[in-house]
Short mmCIF file of C-alpha atoms in Angstrom, two decimals:
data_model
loop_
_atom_site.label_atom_id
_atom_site.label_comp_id
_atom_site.label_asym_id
_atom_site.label_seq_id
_atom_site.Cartn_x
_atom_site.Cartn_y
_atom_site.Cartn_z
CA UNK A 779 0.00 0.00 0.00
CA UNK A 780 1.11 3.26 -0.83
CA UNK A 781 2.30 5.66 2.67
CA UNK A 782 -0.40 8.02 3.44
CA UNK A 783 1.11 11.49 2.99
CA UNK A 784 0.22 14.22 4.37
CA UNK A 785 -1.58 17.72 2.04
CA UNK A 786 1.40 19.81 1.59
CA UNK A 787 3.18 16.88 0.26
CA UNK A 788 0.38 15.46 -1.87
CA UNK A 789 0.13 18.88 -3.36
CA UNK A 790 3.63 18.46 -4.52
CA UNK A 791 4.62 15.04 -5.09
CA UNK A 792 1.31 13.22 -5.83
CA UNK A 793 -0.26 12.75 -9.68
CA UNK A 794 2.53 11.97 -11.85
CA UNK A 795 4.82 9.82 -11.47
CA UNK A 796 7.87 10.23 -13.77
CA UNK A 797 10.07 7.63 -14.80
CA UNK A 798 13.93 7.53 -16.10
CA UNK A 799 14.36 9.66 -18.68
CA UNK A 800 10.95 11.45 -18.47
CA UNK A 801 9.90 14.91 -17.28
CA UNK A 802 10.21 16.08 -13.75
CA UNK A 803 7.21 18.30 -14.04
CA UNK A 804 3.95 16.65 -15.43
CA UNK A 805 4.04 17.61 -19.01
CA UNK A 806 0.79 19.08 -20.94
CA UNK A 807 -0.58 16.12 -22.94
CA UNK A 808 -2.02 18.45 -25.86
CA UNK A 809 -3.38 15.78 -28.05
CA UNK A 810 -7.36 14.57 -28.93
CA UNK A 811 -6.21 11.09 -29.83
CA UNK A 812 -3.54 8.67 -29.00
CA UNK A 813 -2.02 5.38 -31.21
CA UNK A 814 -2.23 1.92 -30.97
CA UNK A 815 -0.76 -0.74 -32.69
CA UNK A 816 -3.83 -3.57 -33.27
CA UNK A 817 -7.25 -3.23 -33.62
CA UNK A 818 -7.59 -5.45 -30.68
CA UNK A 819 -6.09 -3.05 -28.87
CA UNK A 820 -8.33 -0.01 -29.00
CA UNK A 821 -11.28 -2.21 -29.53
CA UNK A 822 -10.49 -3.43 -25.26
CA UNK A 823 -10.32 -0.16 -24.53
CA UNK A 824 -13.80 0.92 -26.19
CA UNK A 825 -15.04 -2.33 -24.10
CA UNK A 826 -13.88 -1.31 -20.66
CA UNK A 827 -11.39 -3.98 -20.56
CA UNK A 828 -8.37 -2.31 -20.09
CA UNK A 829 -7.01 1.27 -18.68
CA UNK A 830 -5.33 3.26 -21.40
CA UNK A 831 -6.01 6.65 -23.16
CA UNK A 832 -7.63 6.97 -26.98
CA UNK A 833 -9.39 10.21 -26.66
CA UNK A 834 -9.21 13.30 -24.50
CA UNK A 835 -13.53 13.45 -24.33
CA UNK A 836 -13.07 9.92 -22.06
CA UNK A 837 -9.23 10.34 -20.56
CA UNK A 838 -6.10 12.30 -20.73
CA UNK A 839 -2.69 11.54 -18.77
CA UNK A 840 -2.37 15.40 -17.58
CA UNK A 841 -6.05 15.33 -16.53
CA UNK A 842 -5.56 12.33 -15.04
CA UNK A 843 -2.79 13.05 -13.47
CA UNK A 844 -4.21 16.27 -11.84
CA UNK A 845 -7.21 14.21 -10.68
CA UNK A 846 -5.29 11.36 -8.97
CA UNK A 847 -3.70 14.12 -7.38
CA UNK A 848 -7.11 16.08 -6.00
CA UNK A 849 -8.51 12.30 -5.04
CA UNK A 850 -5.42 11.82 -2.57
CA UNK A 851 -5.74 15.26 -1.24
CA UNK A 852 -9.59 14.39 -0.40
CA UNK A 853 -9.13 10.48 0.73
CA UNK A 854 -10.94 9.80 -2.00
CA UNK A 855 -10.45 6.63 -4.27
CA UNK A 856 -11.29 8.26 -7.60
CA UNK A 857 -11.74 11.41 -9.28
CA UNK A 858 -12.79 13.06 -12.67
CA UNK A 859 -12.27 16.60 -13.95
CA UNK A 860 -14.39 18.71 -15.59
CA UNK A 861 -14.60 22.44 -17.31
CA UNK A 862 -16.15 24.07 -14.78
CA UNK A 863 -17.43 23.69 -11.17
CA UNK A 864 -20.98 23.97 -12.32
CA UNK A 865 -20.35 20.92 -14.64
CA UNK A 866 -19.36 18.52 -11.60
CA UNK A 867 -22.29 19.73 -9.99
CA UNK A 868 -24.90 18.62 -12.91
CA UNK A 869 -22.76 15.23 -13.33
CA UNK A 870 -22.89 14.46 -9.86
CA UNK A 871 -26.50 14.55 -10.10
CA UNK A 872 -27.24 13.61 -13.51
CA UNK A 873 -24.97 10.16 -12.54
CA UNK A 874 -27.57 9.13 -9.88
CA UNK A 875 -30.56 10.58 -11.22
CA UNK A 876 -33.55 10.60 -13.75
CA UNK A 877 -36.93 12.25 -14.62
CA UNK A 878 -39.04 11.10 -11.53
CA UNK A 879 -36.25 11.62 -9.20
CA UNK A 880 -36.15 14.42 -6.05
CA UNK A 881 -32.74 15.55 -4.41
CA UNK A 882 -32.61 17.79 -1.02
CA UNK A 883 -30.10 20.69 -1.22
CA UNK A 884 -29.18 22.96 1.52
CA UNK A 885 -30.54 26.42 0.64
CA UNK A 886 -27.48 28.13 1.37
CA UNK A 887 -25.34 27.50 -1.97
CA UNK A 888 -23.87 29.66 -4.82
CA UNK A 889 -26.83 31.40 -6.78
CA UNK A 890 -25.36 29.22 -9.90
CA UNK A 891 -26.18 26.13 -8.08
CA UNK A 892 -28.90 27.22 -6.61
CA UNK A 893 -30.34 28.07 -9.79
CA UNK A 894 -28.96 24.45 -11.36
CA UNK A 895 -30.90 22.53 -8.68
CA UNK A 896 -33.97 24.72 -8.78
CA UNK A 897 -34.77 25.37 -12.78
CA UNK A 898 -32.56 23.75 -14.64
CA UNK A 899 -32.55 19.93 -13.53
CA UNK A 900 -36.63 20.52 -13.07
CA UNK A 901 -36.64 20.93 -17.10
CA UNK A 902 -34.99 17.05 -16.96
CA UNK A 903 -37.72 15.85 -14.48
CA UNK A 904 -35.66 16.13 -11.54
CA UNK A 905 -37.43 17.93 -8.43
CA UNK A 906 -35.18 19.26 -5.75
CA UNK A 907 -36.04 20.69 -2.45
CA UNK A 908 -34.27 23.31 -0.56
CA UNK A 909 -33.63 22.82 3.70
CA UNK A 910 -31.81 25.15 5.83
CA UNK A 911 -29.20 23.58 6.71
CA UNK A 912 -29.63 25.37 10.56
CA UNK A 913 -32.67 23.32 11.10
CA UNK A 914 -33.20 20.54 13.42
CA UNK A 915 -32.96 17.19 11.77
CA UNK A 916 -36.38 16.39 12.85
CA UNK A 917 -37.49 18.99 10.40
CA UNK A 918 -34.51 18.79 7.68
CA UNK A 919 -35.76 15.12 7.22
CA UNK A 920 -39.44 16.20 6.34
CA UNK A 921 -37.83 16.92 2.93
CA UNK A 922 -37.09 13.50 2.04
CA UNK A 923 -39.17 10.91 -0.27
CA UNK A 924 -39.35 7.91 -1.43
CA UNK A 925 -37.64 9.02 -4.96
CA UNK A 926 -34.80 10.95 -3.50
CA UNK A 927 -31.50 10.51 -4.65
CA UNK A 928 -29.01 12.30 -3.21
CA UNK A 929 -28.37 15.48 -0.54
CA UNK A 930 -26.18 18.29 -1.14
CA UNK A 931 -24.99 21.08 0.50
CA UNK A 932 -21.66 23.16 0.62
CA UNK A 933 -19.01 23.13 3.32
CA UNK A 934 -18.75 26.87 3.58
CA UNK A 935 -21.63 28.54 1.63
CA UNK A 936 -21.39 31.28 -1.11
CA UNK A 937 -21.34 33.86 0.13
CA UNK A 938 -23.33 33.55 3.24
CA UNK A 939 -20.26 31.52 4.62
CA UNK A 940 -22.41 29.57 6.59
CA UNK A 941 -20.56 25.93 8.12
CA UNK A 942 -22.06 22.67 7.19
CA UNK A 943 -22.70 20.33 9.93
CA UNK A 944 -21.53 17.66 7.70
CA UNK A 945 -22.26 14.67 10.42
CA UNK A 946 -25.89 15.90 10.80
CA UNK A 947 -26.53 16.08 6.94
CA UNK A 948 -24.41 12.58 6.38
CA UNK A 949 -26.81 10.64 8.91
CA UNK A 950 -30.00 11.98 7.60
CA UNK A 951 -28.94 10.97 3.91
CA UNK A 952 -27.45 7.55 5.09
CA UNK A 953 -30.59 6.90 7.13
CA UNK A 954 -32.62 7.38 3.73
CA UNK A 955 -30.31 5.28 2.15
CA UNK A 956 -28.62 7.66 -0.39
CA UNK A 957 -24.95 9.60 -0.58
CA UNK A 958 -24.33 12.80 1.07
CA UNK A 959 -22.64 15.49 -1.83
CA UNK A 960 -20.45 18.25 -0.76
CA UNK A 961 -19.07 21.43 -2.50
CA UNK A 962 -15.61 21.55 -0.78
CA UNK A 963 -14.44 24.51 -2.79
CA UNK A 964 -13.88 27.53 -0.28
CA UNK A 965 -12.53 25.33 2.28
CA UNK A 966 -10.25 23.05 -0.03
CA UNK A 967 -9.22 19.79 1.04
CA UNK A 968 -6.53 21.59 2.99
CA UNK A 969 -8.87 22.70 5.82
CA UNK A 970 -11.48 20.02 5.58
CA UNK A 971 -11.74 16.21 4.44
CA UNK A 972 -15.51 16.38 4.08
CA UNK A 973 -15.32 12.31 3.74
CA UNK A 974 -13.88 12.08 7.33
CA UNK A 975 -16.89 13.26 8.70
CA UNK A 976 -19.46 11.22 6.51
CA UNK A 977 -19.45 12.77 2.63
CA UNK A 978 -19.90 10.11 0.05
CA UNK A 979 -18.98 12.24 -2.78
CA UNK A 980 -17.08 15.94 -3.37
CA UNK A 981 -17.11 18.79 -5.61
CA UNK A 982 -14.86 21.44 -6.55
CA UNK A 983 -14.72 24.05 -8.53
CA UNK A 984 -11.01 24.11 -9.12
CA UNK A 985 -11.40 27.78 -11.07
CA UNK A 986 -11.60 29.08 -7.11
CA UNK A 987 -8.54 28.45 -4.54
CA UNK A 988 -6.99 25.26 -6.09
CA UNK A 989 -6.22 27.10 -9.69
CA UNK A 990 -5.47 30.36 -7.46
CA UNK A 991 -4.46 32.95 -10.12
CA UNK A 992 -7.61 32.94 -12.07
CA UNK A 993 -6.29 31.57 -15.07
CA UNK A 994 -8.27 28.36 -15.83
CA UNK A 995 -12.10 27.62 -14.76
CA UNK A 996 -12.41 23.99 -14.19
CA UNK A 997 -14.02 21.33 -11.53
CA UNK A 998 -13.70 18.39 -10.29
CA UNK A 999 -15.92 15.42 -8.74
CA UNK A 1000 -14.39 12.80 -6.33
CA UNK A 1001 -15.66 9.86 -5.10
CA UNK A 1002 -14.65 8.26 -1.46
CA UNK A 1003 -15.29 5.25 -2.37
CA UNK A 1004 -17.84 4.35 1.12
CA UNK A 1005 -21.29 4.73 -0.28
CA UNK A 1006 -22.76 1.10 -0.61
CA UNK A 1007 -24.48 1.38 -4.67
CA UNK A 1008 -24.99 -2.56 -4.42
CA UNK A 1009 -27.07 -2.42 -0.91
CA UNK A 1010 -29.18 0.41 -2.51
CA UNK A 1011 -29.67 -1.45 -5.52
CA UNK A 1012 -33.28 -0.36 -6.72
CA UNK A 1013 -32.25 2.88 -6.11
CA UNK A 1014 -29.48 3.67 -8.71
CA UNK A 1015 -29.93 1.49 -11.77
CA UNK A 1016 -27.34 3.36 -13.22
CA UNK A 1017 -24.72 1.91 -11.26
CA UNK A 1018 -26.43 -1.37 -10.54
CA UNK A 1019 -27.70 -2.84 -13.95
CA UNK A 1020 -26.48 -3.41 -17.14
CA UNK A 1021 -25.65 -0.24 -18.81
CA UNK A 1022 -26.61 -1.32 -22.60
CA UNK A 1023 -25.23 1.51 -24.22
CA UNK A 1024 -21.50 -0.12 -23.01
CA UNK A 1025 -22.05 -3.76 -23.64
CA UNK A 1026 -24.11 -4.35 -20.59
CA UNK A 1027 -21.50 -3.90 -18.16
CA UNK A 1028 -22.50 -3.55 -14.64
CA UNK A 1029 -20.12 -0.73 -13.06
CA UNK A 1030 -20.40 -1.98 -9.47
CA UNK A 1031 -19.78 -5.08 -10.51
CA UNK A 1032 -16.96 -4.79 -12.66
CA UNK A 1033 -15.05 -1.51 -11.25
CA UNK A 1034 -16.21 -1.60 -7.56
CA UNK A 1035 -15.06 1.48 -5.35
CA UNK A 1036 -14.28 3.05 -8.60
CA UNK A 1037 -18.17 2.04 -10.09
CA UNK A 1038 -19.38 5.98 -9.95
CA UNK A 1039 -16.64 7.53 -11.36
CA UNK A 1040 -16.04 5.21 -14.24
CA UNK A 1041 -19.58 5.35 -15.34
CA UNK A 1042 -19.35 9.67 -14.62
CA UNK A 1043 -16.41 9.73 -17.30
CA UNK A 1044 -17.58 6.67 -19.53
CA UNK A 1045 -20.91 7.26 -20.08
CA UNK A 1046 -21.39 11.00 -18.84
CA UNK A 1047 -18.32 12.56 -20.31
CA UNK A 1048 -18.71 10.38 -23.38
CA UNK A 1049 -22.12 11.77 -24.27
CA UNK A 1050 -21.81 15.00 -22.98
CA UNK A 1051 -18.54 16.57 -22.92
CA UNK A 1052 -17.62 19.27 -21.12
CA UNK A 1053 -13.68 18.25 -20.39
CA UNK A 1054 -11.70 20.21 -19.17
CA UNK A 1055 -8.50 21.13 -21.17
CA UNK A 1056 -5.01 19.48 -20.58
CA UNK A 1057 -4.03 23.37 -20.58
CA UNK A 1058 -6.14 24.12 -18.09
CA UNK A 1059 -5.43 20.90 -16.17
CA UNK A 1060 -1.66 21.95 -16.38
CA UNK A 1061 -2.41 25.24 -15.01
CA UNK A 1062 -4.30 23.74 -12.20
CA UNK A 1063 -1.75 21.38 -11.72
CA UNK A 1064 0.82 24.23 -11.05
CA UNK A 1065 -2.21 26.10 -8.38
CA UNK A 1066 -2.26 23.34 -6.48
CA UNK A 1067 1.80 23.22 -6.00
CA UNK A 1068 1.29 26.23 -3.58
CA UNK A 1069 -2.35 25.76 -2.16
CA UNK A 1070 -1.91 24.97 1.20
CA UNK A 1071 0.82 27.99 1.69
CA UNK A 1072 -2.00 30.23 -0.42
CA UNK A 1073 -4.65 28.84 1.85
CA UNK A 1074 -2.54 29.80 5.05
CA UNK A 1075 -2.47 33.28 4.37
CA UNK A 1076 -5.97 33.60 3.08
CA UNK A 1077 -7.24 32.60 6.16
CA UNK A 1078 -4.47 35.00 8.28
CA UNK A 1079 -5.15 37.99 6.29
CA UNK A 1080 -9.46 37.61 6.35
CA UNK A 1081 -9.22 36.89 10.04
CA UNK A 1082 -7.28 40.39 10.30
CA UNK A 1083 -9.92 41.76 7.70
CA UNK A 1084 -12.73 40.96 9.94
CA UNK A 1085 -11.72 42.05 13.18
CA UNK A 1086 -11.10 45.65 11.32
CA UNK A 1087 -14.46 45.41 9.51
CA UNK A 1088 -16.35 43.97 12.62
CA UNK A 1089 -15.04 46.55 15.06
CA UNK A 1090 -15.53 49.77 12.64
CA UNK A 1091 -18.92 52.57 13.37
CA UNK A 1092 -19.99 52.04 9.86
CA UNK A 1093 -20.20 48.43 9.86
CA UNK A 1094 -23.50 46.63 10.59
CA UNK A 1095 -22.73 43.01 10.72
CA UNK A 1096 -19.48 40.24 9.04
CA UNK A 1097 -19.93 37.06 8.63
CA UNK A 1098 -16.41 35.18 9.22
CA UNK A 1099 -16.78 31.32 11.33
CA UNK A 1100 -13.08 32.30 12.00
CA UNK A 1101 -14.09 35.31 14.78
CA UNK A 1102 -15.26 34.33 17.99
CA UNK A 1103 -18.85 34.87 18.34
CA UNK A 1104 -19.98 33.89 14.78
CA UNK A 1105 -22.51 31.85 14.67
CA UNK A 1106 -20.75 29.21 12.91
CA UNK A 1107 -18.01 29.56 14.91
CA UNK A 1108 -18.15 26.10 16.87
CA UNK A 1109 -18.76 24.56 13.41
CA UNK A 1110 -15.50 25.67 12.26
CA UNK A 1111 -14.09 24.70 14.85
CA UNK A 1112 -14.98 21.07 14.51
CA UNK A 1113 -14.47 20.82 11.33
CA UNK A 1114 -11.90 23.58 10.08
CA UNK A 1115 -9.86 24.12 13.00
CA UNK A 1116 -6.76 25.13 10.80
CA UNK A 1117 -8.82 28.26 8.94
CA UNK A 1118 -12.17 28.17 6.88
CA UNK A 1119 -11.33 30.26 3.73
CA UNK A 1120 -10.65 33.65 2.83
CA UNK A 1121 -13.59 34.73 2.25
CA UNK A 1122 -15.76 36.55 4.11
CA UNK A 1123 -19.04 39.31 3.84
CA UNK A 1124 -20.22 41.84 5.81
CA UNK A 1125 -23.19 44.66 5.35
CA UNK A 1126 -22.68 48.14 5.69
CA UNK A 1127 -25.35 50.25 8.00
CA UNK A 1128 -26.93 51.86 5.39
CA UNK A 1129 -27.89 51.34 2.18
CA UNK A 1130 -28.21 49.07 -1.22
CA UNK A 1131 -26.67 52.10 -2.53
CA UNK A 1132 -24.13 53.18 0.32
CA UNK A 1133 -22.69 49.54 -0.28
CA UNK A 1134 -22.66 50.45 -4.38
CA UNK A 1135 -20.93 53.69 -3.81
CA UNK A 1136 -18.13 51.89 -1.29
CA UNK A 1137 -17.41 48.95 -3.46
CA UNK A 1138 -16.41 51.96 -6.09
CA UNK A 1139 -14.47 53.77 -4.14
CA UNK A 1140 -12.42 50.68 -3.70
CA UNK A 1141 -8.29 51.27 -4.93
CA UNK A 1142 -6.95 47.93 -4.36
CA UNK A 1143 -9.69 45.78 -4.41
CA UNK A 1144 -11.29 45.24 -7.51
CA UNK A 1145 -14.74 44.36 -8.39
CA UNK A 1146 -14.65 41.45 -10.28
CA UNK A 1147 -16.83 38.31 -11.17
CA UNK A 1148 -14.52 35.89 -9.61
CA UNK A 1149 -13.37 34.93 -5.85
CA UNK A 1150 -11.09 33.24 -4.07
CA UNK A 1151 -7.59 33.62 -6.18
CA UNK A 1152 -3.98 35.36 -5.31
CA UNK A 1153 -5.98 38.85 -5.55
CA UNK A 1154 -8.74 40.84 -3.20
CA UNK A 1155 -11.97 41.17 -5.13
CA UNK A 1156 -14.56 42.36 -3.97
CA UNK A 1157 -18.69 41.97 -5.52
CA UNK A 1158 -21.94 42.56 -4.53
CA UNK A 1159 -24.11 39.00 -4.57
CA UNK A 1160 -27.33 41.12 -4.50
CA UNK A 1161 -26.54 42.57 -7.89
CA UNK A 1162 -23.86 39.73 -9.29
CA UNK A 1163 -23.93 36.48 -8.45
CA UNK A 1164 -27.96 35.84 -7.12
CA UNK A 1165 -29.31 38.82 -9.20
CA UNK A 1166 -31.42 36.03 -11.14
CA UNK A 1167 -33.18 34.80 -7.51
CA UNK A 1168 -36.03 36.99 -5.55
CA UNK A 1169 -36.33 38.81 -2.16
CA UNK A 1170 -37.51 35.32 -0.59
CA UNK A 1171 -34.79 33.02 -2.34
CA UNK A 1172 -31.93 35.60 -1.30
CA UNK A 1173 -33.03 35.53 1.81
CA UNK A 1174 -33.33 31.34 2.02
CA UNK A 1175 -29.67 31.34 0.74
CA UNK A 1176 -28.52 34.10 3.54
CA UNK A 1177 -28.11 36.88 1.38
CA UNK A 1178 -29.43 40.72 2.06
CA UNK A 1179 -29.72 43.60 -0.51
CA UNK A 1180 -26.74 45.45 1.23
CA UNK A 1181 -24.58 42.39 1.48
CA UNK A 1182 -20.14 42.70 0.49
CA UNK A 1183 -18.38 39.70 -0.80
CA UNK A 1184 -15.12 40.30 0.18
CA UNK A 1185 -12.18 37.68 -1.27
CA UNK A 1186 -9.26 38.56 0.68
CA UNK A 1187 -5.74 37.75 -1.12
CA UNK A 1188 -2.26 37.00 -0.41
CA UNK A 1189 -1.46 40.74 0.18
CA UNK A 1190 -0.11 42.41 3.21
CA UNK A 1191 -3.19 42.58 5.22
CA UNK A 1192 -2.45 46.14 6.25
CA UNK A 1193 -2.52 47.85 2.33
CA UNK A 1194 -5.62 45.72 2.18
CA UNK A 1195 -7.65 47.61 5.79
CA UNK A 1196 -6.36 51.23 4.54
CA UNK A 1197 -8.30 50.54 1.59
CA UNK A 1198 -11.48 49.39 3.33
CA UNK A 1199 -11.02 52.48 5.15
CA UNK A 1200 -10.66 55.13 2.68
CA UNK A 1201 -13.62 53.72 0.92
CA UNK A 1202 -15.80 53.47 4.26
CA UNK A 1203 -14.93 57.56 4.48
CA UNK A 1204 -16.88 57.58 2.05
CA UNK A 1205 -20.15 56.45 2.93
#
């Protein structure tokens, strides 16, 4: 068995593997198509019979390689990437479910997921319905039926930065006999292992923290390998019967742990698409090098950011589980004890307008469509991000008219507060 490492090394050494003679640093596969010598040959590897690489759609090494990579960083037994964040999330789902199938989501998620779960899937016969996640169980559980597939939620909500009690969500999904999903993307595998606490599966979108420099969107879906397909038979046919469209193979019968990610990339990826480049992949690759030093001072410089924001006249509320007194504070704790993110929001006493007019009096931070890279951005979810939801669906995901996204970077935390403060002047 291979030694367990711990993150900082997996960051570095894991993935690729070179061998005499080859590159140190996991070269950029740029190719659609590879060779083979027979006909036999490429005619296994259309059957599922044996590992190798004929087309980038299905499998490339540097994808691969980045994958194996994020799969040992998570505990997880097998991974896929994909070209955005947004395209593990519909892949996750759209490998367990069908028209006539219900998943629960937490309500607090990114207003691109929220809208996937809500609109989107319904157009494919898939019904979702949204909890708060800060409800009892007793109540949380009134959401599930007998056609529900899955539960998601997200460790550290956009942007209302609210904690997942992972072990609550994991028990209610495992006592209805289906897998727990989590969106691990603002707390990275570097803060928390959402599998050590119950997750079946993870997301990511890799565009965020792991890429870093906002070079390449991407995602990423990995599987831990614990969720039981075969004792929840009836429930994913997928996974469980012959899948005629590959010769009938049965994918927990013939790949295992590995049964949900194989049929993800082999029937999924094959009829949909939606890779993500070996460029990219590369460029990801190179992110994740430096992630948990990146991740380090995130979370230093937004706890600094916080205390400023939190203690200033014009400042009405911030939301950071890294202060004392949040009121996912004891969440963290438990299950990011190291740092959450570097993320954080706040509201400004005042308003919709007072928090227009101090975004754009911003110098260093800019306002930008993105979060969580090397640079402090700064956006508005009102008016960005959840502009598509209502009053009563902002609210449900945490979100209030006057409410700051605030990405904190890698700068010196000090250039970053006299900015805040010339731009709260004014207000």
């Amino acid at each position: 068995m291979e030694k367990t490492y711990r993150p900082d090394t997996i960051c570095v050494q894991a993935g690729w593997k070179p061998k005499k003679g080859e590159p140190r640093v996991l070269p950029i596969y740029q190719s659609t198509t590879f060779k083979y010598d027979t006909t036999d040959e490429m005619g296994r590897l259309f059957a599922l019979e044996d590992e190798g690489y004929f087309y980038t759609r299905l499998q490339n090494p540097t994808n691969d390689a980045v994958a194996e990579k994020i799969a040992r960083l998570e505990g997880g037994v097998a991974a896929m990437l994909t070209a955005s964040g947004q395209a593990a999330n519909f892949y996750t789902i759209a490998n367990l479910c069908q028209a006539g199938d219900h998943i629960v989501c937490s309500a607090k998620v990114y207003g691109g997921t929220f809208n996937l779960y809500a609109a989107t899937i319904k157009k494919l016969g898939i019904d979702c319905t949204f909890v708060d996640p800060d409800d009892p169980a007793e109540k949380i559980e009134q959401a599930f039926n007998e056609n529900t597939k899955a539960v998601i939620g997200e460790t550290i909500a956009n942007p209302a930065l609210t904690v997942l009690d992972i072990e609550k969500f994991a028990g209610l999904a495992h006592k209805h006999g289906v897998p727990l999903i989590v969106d691990n993307t603002f707390a990275t595998p570097v803060n928390c292992r959402p599998f050590e606490f119950g997750a079946d599966i993870v997301t990511h979108s890799t565009t965020k923290y792991m890429d870093g420099h906002a070079m390449a969107v991407g995602g990423c879906i990995v599987d831990s390998g614990n969720f039981d397909w075969e004792a929840h038979a009836e429930k994913f046919p997928g996974l469980t019967t012959p899948d005629e469209t590959y010769h009938g193979v049965v994918y927990t019968k013939q790949f295992g742990k590995k049964a949900f990610i194989t049929k993800a990339t082999a029937q999924l990826m094959r009829d949909l698409g939606s890779i993500q480049s070996p460029m990219n992949a590369f460029l990801l690759n190179v992110g994740l090098e430096t992630l948990p030093l990146r991740m380090e001072k995130h979370c230093s410089n937004a706890r600094k950011v916080a205390e400023f924001l939190k203690s200033h006249e014009k400042v009405e509320f911030v939301n950071c589980a890294m202060l004392e007194g949040d009121p996912y504070y004891e969440l963290a704790q438990k299950y990011m004890p190291n740092g959450t993110c570097g993320v954080i929001s706040f509201g400004l006493k005042g308003t919709r307008e007072d928090a227009v007019r101090f975004m754009d009096s911003l110098k260093l931070c800019a306002i930008v469509t993105h979060v969580a890279d090397a640079r402090t951005c700064v956006l508005h979810p009102a008016s960005h991000t959840h502009r598509q939801m209502n009053d009563e669906q902002l609210r449900e995901a945490g979100v209030t008219p006057g409410m700051i996204r605030l990405s904190v970077g890698i700068e010196h935390p000090q250039d970053l507060i006299e900015d805040l403060e010339q731009a709260l002047l004014q207000v």
